[in-house]
Coordinates of C-alpha atoms in Angstrom, one line a residue:
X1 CA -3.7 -18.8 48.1
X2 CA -2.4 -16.5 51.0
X3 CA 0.7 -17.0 52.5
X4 CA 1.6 -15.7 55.8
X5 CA 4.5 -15.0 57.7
X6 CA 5.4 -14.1 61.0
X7 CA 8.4 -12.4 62.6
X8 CA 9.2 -10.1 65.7
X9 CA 8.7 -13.0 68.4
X10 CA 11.6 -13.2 70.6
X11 CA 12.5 -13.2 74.9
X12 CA 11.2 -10.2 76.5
X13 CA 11.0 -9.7 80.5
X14 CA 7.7 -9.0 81.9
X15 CA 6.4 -5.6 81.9
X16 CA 8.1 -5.6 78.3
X17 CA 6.7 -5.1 74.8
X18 CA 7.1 -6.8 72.0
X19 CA 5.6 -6.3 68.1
X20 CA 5.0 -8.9 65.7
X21 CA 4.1 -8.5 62.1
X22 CA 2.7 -10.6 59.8
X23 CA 3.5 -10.3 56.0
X24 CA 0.9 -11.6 53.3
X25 CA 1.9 -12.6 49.6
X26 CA -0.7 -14.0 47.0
X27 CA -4.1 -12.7 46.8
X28 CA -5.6 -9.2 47.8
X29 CA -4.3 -8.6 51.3
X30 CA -7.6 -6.0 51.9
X31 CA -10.0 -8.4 50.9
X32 CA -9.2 -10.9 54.1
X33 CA -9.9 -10.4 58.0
X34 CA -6.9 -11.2 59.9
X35 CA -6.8 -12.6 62.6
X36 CA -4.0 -13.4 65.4
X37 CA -4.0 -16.3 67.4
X38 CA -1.7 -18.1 70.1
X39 CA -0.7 -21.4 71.6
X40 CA 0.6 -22.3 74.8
X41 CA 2.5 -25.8 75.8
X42 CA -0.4 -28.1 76.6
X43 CA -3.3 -25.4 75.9
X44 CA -5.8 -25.3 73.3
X45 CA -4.8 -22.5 70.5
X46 CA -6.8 -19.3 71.2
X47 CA -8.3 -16.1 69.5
X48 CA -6.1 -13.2 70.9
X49 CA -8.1 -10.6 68.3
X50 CA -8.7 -10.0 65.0
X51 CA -9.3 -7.0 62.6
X52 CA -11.4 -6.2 59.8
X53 CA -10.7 -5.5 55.9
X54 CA -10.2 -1.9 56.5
X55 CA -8.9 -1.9 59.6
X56 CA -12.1 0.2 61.1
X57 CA -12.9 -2.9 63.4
X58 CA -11.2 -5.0 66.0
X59 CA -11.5 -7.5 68.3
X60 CA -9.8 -8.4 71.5
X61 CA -9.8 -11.7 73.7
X62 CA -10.6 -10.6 77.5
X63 CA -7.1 -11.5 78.3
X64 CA -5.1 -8.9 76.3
X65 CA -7.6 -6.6 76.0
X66 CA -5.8 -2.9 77.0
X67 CA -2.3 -4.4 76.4
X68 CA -2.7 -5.4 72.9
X69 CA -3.0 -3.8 69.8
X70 CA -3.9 -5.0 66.4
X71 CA -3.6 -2.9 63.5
X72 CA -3.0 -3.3 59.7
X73 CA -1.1 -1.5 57.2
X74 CA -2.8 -2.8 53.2
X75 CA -0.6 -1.0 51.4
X76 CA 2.1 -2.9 53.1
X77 CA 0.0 -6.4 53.0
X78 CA 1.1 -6.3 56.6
X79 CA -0.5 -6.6 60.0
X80 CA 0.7 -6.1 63.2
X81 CA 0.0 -7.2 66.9
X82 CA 1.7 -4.5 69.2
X83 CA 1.9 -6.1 72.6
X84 CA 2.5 -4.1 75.9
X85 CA 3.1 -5.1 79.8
X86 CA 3.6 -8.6 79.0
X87 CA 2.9 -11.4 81.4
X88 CA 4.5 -14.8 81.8
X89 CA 1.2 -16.2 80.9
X90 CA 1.6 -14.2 77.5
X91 CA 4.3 -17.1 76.3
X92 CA 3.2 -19.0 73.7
X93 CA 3.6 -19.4 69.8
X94 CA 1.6 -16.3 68.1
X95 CA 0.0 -17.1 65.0
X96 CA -1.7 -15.1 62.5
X97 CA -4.7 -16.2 60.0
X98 CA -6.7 -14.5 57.4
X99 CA -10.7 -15.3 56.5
X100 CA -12.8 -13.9 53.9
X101 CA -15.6 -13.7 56.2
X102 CA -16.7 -12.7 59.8
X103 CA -18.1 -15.8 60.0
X104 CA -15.8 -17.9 58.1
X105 CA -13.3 -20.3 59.1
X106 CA -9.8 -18.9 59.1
X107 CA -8.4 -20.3 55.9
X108 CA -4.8 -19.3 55.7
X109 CA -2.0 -20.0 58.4
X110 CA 1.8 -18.3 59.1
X111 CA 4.2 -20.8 60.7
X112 CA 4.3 -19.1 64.0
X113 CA 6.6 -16.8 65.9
X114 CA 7.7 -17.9 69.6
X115 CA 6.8 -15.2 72.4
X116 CA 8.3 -15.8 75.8
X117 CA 8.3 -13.6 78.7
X118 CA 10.0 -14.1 81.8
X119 CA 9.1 -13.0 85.3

C-alpha cells in the first residue's frame, strides 16, 4: 500500500502561483510514477502530467504545459506540482496518483487539495 497526501492548495488570484506537494508513506516511493491529476465541478477528472521513477521524464497535458512544473524529490518520498500564471480555468481539486508502470492504471489516490484562482 501507498498512501498519498496532498497539501499547498489554497485561493490564489490569477497571474498567481501556487505549489502543491504530495507526501508518500508505505512502499518504495522511487519505484512508482506519479502522476497529478485534477477535477473541475461538473468536468471529467483529467491528466495534468506525470513523472517518471527518477524523475528524468515528464509529461504535461496541453493545457498547463509552460506554466507547470512537476518534479520529485525520493529522498523526501515527495512530489511536487509547481504551478505558475494561473487561470480561473486552473480551479479544480488537484489530485496526485502513483503507478508502477507507464502503462498501468494509477493505483494509489491522495484525498485532494482544492485550487481556486480568481480573476
Amino acid at each position: 500500500q501507498v498512501q498519498l497526501v496532498e497539501s499547498g492548495g489554497g485561493l490564489v488570484q490569477a497571474g498567481g502561483s501556487l505549489r502543491l506537494s504530495c507526501a508518500a508513506s508505505g512502499r518504495t516511493f522511487s519505484n512508482y510514477i506519479m502522476g497529478w491529476f485534477r477535477q473541475a465541478p461538473e468536468k471529467e477528472r483529467e491528466l495534468v502530467g506525470r513523472i517518471s521513477w527518477s524523475g528524468s521524464s515528464t509529461y504535461y497535458a496541453d493545457s498547463v504545459k509552460g506554466r507547470f512544473t512537476i518534479s520529485r524529490d525520493n529522498a523526501k518520498n515527495t512530489v511536487y506540482l509547481q504551478m505558475n500564471s494561473l487561470e480561473p480555468e486552473d480551479t479544480a481539486v488537484y489530485y496526485c496518483a502513483a503507478k508502477v508502470g507507464w502503462s498501468a492504471e494509477y493505483d494509489y489516490w491522495g484525498q485532494g487539495t482544492q485550487v481556486t484562482v480568481s480573476s
